[in-house]
JSON list of C-alpha atoms in Angstrom, two decimals:
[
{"chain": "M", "resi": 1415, "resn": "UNK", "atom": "CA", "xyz": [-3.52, 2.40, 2.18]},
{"chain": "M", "resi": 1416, "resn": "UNK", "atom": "CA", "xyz": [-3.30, 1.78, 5.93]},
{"chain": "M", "resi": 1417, "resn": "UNK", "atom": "CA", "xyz": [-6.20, 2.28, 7.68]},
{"chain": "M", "resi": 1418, "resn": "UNK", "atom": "CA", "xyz": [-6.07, 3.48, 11.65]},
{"chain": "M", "resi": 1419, "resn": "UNK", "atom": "CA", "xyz": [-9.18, 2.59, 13.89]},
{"chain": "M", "resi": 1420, "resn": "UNK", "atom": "CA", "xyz": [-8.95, 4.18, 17.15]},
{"chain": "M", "resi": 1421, "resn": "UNK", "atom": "CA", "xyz": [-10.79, 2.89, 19.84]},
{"chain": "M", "resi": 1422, "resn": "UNK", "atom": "CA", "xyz": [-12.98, 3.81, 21.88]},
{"chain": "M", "resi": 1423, "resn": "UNK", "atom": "CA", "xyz": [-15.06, 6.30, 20.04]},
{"chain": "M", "resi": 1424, "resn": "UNK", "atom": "CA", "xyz": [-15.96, 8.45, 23.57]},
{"chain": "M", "resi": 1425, "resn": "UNK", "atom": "CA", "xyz": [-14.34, 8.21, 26.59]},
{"chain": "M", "resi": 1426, "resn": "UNK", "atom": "CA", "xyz": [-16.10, 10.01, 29.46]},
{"chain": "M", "resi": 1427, "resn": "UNK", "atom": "CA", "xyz": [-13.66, 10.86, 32.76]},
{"chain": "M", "resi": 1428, "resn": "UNK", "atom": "CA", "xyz": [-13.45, 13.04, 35.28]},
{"chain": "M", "resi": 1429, "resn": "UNK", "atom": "CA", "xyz": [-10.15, 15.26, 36.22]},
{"chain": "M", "resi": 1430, "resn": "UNK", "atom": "CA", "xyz": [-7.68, 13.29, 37.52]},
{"chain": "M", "resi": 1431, "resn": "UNK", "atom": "CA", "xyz": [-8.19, 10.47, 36.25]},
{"chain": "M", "resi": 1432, "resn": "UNK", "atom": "CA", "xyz": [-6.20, 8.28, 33.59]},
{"chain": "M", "resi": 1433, "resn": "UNK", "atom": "CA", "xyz": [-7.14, 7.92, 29.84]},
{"chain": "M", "resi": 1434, "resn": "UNK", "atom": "CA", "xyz": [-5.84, 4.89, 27.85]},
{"chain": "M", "resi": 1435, "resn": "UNK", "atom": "CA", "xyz": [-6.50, 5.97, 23.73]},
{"chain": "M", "resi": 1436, "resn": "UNK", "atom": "CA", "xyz": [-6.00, 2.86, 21.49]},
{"chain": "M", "resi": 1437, "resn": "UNK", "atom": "CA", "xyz": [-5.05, 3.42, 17.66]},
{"chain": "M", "resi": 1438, "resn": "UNK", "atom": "CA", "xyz": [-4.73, -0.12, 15.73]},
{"chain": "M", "resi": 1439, "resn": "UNK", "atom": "CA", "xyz": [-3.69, -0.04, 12.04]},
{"chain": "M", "resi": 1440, "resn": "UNK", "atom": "CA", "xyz": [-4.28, -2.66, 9.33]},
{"chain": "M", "resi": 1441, "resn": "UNK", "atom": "CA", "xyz": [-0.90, -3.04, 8.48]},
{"chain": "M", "resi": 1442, "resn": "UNK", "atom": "CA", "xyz": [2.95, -2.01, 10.24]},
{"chain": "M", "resi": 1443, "resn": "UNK", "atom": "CA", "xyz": [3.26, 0.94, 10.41]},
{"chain": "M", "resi": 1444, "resn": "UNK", "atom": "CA", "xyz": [7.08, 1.84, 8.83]},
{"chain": "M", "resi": 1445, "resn": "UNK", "atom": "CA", "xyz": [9.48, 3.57, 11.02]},
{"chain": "M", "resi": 1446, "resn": "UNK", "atom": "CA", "xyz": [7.50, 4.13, 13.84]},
{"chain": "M", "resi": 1447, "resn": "UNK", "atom": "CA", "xyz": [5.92, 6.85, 11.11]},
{"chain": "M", "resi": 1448, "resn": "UNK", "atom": "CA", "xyz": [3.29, 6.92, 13.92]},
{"chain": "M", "resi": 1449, "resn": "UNK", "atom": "CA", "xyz": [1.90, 10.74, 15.33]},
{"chain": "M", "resi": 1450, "resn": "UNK", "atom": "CA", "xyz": [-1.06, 11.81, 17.84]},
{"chain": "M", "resi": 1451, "resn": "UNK", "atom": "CA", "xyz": [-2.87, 15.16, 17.93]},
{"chain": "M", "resi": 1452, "resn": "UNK", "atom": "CA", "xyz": [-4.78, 17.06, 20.04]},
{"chain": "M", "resi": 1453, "resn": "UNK", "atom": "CA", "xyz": [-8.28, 19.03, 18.58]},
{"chain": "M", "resi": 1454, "resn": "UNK", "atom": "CA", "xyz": [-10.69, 20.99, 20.57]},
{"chain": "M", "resi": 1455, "resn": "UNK", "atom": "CA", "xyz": [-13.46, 23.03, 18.56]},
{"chain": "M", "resi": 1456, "resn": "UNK", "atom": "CA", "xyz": [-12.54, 26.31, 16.57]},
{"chain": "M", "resi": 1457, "resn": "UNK", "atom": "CA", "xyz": [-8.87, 25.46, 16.84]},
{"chain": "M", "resi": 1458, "resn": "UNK", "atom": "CA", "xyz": [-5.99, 24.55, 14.77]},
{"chain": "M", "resi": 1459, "resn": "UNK", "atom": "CA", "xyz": [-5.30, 20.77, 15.51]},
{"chain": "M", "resi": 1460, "resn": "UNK", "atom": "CA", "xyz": [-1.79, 20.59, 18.38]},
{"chain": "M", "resi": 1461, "resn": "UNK", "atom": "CA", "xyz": [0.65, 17.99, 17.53]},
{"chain": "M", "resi": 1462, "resn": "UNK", "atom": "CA", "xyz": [1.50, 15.87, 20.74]},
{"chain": "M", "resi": 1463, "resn": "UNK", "atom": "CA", "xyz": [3.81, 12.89, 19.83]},
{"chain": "M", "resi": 1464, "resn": "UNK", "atom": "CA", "xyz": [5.66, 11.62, 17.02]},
{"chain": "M", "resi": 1465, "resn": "UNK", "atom": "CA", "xyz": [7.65, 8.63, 16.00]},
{"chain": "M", "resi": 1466, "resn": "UNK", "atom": "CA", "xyz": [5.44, 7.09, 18.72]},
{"chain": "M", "resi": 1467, "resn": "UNK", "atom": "CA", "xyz": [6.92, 8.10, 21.72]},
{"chain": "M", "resi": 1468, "resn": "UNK", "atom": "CA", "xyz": [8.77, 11.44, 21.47]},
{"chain": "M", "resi": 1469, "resn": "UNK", "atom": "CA", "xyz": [6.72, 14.66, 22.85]},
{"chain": "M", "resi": 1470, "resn": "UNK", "atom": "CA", "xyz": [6.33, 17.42, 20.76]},
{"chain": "M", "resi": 1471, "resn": "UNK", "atom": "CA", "xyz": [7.36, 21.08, 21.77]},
{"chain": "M", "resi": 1472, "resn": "UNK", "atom": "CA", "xyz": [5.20, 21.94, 25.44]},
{"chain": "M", "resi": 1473, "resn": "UNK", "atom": "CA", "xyz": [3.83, 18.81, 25.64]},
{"chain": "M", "resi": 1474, "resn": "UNK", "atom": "CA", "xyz": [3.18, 18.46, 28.99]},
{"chain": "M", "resi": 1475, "resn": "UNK", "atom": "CA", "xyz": [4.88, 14.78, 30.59]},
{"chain": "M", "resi": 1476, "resn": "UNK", "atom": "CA", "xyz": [1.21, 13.52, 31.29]},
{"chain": "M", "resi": 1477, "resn": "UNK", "atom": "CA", "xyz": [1.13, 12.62, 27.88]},
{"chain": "M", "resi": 1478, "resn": "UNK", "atom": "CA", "xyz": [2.98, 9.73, 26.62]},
{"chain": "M", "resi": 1479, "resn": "UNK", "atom": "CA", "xyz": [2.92, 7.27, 23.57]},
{"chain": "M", "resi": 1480, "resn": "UNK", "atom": "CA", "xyz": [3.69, 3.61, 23.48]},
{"chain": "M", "resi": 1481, "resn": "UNK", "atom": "CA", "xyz": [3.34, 0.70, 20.61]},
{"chain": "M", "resi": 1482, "resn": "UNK", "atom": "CA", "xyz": [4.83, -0.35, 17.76]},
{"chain": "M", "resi": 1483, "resn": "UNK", "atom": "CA", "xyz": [3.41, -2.88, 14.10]},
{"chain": "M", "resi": 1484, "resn": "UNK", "atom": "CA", "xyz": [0.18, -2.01, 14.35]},
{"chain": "M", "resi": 1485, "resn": "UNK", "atom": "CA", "xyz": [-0.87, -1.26, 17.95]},
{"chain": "M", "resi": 1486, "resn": "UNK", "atom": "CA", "xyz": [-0.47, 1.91, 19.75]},
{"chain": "M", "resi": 1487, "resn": "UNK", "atom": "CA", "xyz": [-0.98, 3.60, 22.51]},
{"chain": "M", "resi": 1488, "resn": "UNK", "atom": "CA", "xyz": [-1.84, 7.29, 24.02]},
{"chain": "M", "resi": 1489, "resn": "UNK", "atom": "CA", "xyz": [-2.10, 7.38, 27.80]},
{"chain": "M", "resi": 1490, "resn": "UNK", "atom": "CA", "xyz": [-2.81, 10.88, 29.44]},
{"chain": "M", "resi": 1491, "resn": "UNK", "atom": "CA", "xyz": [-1.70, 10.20, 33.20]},
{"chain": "M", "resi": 1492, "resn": "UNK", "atom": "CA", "xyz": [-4.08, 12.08, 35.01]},
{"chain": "M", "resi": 1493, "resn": "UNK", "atom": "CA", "xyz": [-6.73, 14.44, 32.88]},
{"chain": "M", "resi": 1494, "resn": "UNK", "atom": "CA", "xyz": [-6.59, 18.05, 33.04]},
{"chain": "M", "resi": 1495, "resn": "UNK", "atom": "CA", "xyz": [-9.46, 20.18, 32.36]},
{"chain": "M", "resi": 1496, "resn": "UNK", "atom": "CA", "xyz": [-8.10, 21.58, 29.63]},
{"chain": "M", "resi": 1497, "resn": "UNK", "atom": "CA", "xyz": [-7.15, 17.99, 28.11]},
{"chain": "M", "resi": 1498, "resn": "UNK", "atom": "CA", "xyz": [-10.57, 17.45, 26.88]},
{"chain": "M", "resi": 1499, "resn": "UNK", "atom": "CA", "xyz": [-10.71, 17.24, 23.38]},
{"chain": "M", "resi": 1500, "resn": "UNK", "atom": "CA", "xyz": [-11.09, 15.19, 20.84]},
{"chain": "M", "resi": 1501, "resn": "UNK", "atom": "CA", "xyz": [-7.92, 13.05, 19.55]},
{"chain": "M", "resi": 1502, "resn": "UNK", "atom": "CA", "xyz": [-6.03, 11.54, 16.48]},
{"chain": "M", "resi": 1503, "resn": "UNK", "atom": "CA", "xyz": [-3.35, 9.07, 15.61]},
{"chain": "M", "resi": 1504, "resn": "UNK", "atom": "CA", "xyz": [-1.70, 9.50, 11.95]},
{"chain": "M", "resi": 1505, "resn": "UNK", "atom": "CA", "xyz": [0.59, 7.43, 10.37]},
{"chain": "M", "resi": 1506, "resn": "UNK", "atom": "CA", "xyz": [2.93, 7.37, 7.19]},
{"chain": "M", "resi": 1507, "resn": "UNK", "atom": "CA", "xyz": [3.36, 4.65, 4.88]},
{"chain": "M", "resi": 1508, "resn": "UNK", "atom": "CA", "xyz": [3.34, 6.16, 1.51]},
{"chain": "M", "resi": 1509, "resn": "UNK", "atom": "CA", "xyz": [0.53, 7.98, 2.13]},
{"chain": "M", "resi": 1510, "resn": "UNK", "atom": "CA", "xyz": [-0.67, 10.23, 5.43]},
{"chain": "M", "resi": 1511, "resn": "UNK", "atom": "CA", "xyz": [-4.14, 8.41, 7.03]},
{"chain": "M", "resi": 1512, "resn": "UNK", "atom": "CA", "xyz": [-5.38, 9.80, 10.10]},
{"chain": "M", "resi": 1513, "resn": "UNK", "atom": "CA", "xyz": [-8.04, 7.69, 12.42]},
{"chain": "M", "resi": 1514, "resn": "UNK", "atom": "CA", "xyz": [-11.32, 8.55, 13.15]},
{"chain": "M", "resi": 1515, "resn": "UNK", "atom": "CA", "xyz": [-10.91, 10.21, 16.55]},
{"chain": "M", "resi": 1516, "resn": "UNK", "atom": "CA", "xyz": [-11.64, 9.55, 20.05]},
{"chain": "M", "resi": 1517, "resn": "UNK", "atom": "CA", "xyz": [-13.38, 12.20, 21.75]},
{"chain": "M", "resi": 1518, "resn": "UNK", "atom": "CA", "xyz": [-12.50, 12.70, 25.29]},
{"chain": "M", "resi": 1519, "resn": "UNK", "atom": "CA", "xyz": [-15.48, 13.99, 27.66]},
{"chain": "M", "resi": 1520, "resn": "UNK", "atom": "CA", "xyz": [-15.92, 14.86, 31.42]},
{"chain": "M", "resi": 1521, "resn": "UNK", "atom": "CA", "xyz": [-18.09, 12.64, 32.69]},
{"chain": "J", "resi": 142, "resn": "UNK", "atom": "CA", "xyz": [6.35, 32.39, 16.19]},
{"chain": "J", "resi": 143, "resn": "UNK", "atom": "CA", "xyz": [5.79, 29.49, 12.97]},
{"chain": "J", "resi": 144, "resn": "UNK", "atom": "CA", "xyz": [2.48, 31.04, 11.64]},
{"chain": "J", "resi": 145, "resn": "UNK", "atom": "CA", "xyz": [0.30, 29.28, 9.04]},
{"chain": "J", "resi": 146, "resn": "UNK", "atom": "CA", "xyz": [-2.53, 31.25, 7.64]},
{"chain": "J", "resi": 147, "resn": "UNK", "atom": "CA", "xyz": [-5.30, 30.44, 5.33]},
{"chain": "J", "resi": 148, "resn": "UNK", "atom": "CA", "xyz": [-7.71, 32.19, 3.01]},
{"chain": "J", "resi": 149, "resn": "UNK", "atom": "CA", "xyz": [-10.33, 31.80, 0.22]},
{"chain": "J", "resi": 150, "resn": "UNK", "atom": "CA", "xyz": [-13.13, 29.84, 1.43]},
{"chain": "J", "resi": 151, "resn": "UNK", "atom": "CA", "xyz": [-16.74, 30.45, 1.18]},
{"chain": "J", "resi": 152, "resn": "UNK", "atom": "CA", "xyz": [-20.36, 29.06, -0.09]},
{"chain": "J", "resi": 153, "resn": "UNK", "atom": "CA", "xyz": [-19.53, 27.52, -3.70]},
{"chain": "J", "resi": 154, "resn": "UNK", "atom": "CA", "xyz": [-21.90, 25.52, -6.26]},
{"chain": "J", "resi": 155, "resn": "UNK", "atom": "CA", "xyz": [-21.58, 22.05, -6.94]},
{"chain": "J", "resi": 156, "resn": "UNK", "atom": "CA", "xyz": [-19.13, 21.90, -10.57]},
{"chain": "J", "resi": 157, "resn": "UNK", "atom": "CA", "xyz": [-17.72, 25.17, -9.55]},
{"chain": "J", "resi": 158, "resn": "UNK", "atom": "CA", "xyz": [-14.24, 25.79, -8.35]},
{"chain": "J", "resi": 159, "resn": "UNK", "atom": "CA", "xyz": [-12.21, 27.95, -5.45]},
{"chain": "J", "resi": 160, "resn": "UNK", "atom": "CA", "xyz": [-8.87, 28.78, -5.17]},
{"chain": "J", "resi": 161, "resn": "UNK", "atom": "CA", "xyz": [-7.56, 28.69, -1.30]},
{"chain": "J", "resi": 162, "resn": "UNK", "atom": "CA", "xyz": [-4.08, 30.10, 0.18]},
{"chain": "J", "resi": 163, "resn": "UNK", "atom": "CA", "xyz": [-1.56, 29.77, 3.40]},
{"chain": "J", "resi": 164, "resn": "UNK", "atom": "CA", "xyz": [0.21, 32.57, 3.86]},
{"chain": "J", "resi": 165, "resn": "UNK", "atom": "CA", "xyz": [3.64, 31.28, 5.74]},
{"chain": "J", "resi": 166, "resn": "UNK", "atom": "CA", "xyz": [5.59, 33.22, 8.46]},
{"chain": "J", "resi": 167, "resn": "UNK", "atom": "CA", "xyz": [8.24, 32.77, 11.23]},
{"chain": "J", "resi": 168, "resn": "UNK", "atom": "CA", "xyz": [10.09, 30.20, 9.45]},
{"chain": "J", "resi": 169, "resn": "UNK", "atom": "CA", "xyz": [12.14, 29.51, 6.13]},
{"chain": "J", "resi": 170, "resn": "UNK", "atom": "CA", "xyz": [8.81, 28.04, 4.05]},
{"chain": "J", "resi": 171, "resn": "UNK", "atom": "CA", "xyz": [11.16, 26.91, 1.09]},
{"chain": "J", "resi": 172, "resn": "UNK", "atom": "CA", "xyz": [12.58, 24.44, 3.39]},
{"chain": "J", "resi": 173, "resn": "UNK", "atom": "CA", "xyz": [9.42, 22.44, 4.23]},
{"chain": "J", "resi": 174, "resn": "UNK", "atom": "CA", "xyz": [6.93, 19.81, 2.60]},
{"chain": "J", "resi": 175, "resn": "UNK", "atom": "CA", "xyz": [3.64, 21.51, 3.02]},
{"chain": "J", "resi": 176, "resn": "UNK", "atom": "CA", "xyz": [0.15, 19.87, 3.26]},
{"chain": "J", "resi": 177, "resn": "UNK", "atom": "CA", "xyz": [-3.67, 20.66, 3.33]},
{"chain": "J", "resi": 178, "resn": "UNK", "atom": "CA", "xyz": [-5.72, 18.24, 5.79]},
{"chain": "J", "resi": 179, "resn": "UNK", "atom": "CA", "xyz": [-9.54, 18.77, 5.78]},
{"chain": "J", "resi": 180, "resn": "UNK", "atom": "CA", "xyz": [-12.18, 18.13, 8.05]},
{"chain": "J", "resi": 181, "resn": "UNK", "atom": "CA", "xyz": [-15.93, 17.46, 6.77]},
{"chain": "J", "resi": 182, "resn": "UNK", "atom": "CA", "xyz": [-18.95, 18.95, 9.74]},
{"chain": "J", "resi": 183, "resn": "UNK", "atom": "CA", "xyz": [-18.65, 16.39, 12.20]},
{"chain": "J", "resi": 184, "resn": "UNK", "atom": "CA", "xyz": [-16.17, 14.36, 11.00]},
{"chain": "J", "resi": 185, "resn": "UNK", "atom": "CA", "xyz": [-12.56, 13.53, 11.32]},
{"chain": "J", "resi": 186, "resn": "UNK", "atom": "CA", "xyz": [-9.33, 14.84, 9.78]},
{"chain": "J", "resi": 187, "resn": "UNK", "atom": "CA", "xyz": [-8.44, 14.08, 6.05]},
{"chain": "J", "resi": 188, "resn": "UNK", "atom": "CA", "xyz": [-5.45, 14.68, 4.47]},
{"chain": "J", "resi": 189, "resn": "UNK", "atom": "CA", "xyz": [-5.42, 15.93, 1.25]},
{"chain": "J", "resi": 190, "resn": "UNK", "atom": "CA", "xyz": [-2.59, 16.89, -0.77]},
{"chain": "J", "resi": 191, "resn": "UNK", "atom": "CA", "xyz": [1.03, 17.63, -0.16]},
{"chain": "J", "resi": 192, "resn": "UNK", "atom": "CA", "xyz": [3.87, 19.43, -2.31]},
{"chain": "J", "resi": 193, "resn": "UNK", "atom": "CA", "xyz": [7.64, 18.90, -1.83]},
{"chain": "J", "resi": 194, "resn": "UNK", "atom": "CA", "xyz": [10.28, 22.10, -0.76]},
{"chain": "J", "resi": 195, "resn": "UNK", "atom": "CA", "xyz": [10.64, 22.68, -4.37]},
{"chain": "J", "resi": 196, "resn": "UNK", "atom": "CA", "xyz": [7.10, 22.28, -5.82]},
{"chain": "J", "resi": 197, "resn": "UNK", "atom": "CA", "xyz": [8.28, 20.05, -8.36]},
{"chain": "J", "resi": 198, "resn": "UNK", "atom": "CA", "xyz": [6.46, 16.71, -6.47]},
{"chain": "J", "resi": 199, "resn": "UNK", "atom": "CA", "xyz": [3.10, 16.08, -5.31]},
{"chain": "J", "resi": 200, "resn": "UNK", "atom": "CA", "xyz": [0.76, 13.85, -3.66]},
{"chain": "J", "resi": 201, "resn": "UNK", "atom": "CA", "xyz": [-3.41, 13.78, -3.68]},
{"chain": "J", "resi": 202, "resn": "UNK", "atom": "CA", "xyz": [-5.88, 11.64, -2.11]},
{"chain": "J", "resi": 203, "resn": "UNK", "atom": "CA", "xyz": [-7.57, 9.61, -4.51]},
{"chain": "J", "resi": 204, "resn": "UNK", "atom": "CA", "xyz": [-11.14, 11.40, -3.71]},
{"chain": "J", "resi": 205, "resn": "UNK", "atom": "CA", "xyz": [-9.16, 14.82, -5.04]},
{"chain": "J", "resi": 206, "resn": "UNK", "atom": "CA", "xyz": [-7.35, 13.37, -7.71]},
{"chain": "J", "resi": 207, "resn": "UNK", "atom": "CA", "xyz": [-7.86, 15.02, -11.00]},
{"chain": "J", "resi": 208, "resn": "UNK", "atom": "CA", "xyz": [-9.94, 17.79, -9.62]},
{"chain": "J", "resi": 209, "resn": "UNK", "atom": "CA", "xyz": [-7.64, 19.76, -6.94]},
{"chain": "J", "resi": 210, "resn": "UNK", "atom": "CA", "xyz": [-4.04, 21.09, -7.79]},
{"chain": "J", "resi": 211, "resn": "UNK", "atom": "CA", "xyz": [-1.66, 21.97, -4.73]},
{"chain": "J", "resi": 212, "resn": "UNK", "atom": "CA", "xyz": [1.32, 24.37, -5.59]},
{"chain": "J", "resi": 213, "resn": "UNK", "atom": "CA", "xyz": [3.65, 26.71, -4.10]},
{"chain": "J", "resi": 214, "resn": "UNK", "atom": "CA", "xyz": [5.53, 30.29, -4.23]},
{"chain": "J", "resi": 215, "resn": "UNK", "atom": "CA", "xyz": [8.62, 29.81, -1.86]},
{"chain": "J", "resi": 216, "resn": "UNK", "atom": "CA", "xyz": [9.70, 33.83, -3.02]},
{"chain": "J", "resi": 217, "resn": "UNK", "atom": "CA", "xyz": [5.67, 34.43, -1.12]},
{"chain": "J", "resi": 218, "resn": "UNK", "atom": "CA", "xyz": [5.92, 32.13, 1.17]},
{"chain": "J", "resi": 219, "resn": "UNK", "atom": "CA", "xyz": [2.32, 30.87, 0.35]},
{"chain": "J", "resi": 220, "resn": "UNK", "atom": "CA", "xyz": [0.57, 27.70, -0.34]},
{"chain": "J", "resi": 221, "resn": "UNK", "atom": "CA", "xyz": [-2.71, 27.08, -2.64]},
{"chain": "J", "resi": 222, "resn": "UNK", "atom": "CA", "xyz": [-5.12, 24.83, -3.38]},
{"chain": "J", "resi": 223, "resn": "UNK", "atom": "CA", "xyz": [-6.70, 25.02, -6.55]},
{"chain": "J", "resi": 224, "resn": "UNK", "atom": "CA", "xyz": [-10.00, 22.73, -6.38]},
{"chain": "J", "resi": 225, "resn": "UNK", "atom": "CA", "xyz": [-11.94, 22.35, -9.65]},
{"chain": "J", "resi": 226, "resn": "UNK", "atom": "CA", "xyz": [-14.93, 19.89, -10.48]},
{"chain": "J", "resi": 227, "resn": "UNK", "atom": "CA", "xyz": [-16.47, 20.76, -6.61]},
{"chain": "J", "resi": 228, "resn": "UNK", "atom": "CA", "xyz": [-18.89, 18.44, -5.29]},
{"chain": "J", "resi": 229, "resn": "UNK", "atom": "CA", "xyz": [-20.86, 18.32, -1.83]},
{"chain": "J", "resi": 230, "resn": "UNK", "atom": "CA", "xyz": [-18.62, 15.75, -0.12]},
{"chain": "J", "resi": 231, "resn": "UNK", "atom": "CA", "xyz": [-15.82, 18.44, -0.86]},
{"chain": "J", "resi": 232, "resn": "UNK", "atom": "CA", "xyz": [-17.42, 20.66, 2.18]},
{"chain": "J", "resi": 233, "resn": "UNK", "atom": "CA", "xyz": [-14.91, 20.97, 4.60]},
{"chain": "J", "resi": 234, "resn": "UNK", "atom": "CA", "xyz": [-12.72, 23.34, 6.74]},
{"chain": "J", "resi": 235, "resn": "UNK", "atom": "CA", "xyz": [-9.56, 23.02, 5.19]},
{"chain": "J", "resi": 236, "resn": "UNK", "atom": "CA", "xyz": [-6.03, 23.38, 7.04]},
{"chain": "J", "resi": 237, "resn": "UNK", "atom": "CA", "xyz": [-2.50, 24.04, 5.92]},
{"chain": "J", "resi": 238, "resn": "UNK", "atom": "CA", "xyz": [0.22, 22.44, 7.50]},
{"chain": "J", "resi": 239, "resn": "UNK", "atom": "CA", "xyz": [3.59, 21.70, 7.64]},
{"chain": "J", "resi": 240, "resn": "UNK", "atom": "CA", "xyz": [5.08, 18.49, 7.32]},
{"chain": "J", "resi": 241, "resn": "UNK", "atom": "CA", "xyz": [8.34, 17.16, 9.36]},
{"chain": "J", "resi": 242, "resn": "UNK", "atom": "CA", "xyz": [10.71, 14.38, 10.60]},
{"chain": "J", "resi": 243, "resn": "UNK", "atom": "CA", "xyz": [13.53, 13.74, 12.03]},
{"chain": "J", "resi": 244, "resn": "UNK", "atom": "CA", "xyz": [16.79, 13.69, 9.82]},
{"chain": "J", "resi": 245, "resn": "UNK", "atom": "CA", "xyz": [17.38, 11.43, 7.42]},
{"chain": "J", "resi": 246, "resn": "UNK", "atom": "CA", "xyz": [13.20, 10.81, 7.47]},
{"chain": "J", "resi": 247, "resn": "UNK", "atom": "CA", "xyz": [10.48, 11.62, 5.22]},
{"chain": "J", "resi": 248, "resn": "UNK", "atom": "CA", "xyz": [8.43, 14.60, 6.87]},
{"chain": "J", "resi": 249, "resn": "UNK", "atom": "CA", "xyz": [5.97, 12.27, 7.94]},
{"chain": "J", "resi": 250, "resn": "UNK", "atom": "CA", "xyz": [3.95, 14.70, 10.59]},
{"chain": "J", "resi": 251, "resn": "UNK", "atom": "CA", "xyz": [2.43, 17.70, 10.92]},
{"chain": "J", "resi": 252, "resn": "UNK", "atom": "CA", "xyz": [4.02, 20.11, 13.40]},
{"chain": "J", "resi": 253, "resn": "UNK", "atom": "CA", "xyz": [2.33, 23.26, 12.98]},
{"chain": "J", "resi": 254, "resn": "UNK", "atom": "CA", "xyz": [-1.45, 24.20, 11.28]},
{"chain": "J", "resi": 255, "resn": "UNK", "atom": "CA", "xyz": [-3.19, 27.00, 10.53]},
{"chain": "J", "resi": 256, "resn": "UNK", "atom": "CA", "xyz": [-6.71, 27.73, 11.82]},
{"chain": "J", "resi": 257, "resn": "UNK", "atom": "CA", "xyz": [-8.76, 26.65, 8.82]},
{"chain": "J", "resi": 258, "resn": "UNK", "atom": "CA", "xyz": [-10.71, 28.17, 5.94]},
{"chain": "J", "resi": 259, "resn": "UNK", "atom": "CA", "xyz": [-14.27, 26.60, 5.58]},
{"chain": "J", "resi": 260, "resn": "UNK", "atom": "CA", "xyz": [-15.53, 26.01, 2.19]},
{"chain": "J", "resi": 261, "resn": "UNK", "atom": "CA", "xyz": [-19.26, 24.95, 1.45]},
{"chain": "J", "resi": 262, "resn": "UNK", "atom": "CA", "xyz": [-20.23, 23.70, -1.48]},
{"chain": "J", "resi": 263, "resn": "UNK", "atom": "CA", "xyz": [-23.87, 23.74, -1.90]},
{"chain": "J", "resi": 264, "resn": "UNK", "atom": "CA", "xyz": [-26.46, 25.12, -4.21]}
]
C-alpha cells in the first residue's frame, strides 16, 4: 500500500498570502492517479484537482497542482478567507490512500 | 444537481452491527464505481470500501475486511454498508462517494460526497 505524508501538519497565513502544501508518497504513484481535496468542518469533503494538475468543476485558478513519482505539490496563489480548511492528497495504486491532512489556519 | 445522501448511523455496542445507505440522485448511479470513505473524531479521511457499476466486484480495507459488506441497487439508486463484528476504532462519520477518471482510466477519485452519517460505537 502506498502511503502519502503531507507536510506540514499546520500552516498558519494570513489572506493574501501564498500556501505551498507538500504530499510525498512511498512509492510512484501510477498514472498521475494523484487527487487533492478541500474539507472544512460539517461539510462534505470538495474535490479540487485530479490527475495532478487538472482543476475540478469551480475550482477557482488560485489553486493549482504540480509533481509527479512521488512528490507533489498544492499551491493556493494567494489565500482567500474562505480557503481555510483543512486539506488532502489521495492517490490510486491498487488501492485508494489518502494523507493525513494539512490544516490551513489564519494566522 | 449530483446528490449523494446518507443514512443509518447512530450510537451502537461494541460486537453489534448497523446497516448504512446513500441514496443517489441527479445522475445515472448504475454508471459509476461507488465508495464509502470514513473519518474517525479528529482524524483524517479513510477509505473504506468500493463496489463496481455492476455490484459484481469489490474492494475493502484490510481493517474492514471480513466484518463490513458494501453492495448496491442500481433499479434504487442506493448504496449500503453492511458493518458486522463493530468495534470502537469503527467510530466514524462515514461518506459515500463517487468514484471517477478520465476515459480509458480506472475511477481513481472522488468527485462528488455526501454529507456523512456518524456512527458511534460505544457501550
Amino acid at each position: 500500500e502506498i502511503v502519502l505524508t503531507q507536510s506540514p501538519g499546520t500552516l498558519s497565513l494570513s489572506p493574501g498570502e501564498r500556501a505551498t502544501l507538500s504530499c510525498r508518497a512511498s512509492q510512484s504513484v501510477s498514472s498521475n492517479y494523484l487527487a487533492w481535496y478541500q474539507h472544512k468542518p460539517g461539510q462534505a469533503p470538495r474535490l479540487l484537482m485530479y490527475g495532478v494538475s487538472s482543476r475540478a468543476g469551480g475550482i477557482p485558478a488560485r489553486f493549482s497542482g504540480s509533481g509527479s513519482g512521488t512528490d507533489f505539490t498544492l499551491t493556493i496563489s494567494r489565500l482567500e478567507p474562505e480557503d481555510f480548511a483543512v486539506y488532502y492528497c489521495q492517490q490510486y495504486g491498487g488501492s485508494w490512500t489518502f494523507g493525513q491532512g494539512t490544516k490551513v489556519e489564519i494566522k | 444537481e449530483v446528490q449523494l445522501v446518507e443514512s443509518g448511523g447512530g450510537l451502537v455496542q461494541p460486537g453489534g452491527s448497523l446497516r448504512l445507505s446513500c441514496a443517489a440522485s441527479g445522475f445515472t448511479f448504475s454508471s459509476y464505481w461507488v465508495h464509502w470513505v470514513r473519518q474517525a473524531p479528529g482524524k483524517g479521511l479513510v477509505w473504506v470500501s468500493r463496489i463496481d457499476t455492476s455490484g459484481r466486484y469489490t474492494d475493502y480495507a484490510d481493517s474492514v475486511k471480513g466484518r463490513f459488506t458494501i453492495s448496491r441497487d442500481n433499479a434504487k439508486n442506493t448504496l449500503d454498508l453492511q458493518m458486522n463484528s463493530l468495534r470502537a476504532d469503527d467510530t466514524a462519520m462515514y461518506y459515500c462517494a463517487r468514484g471517477v477518471g478520465r476515459l480509458g482510466e480506472t475511477p481513481y477519485y472522488f468527485d462528488n460526497w455526501g454529507q456523512g452519517t456518524l456512527v458511534t460505537v460505544s457501550s
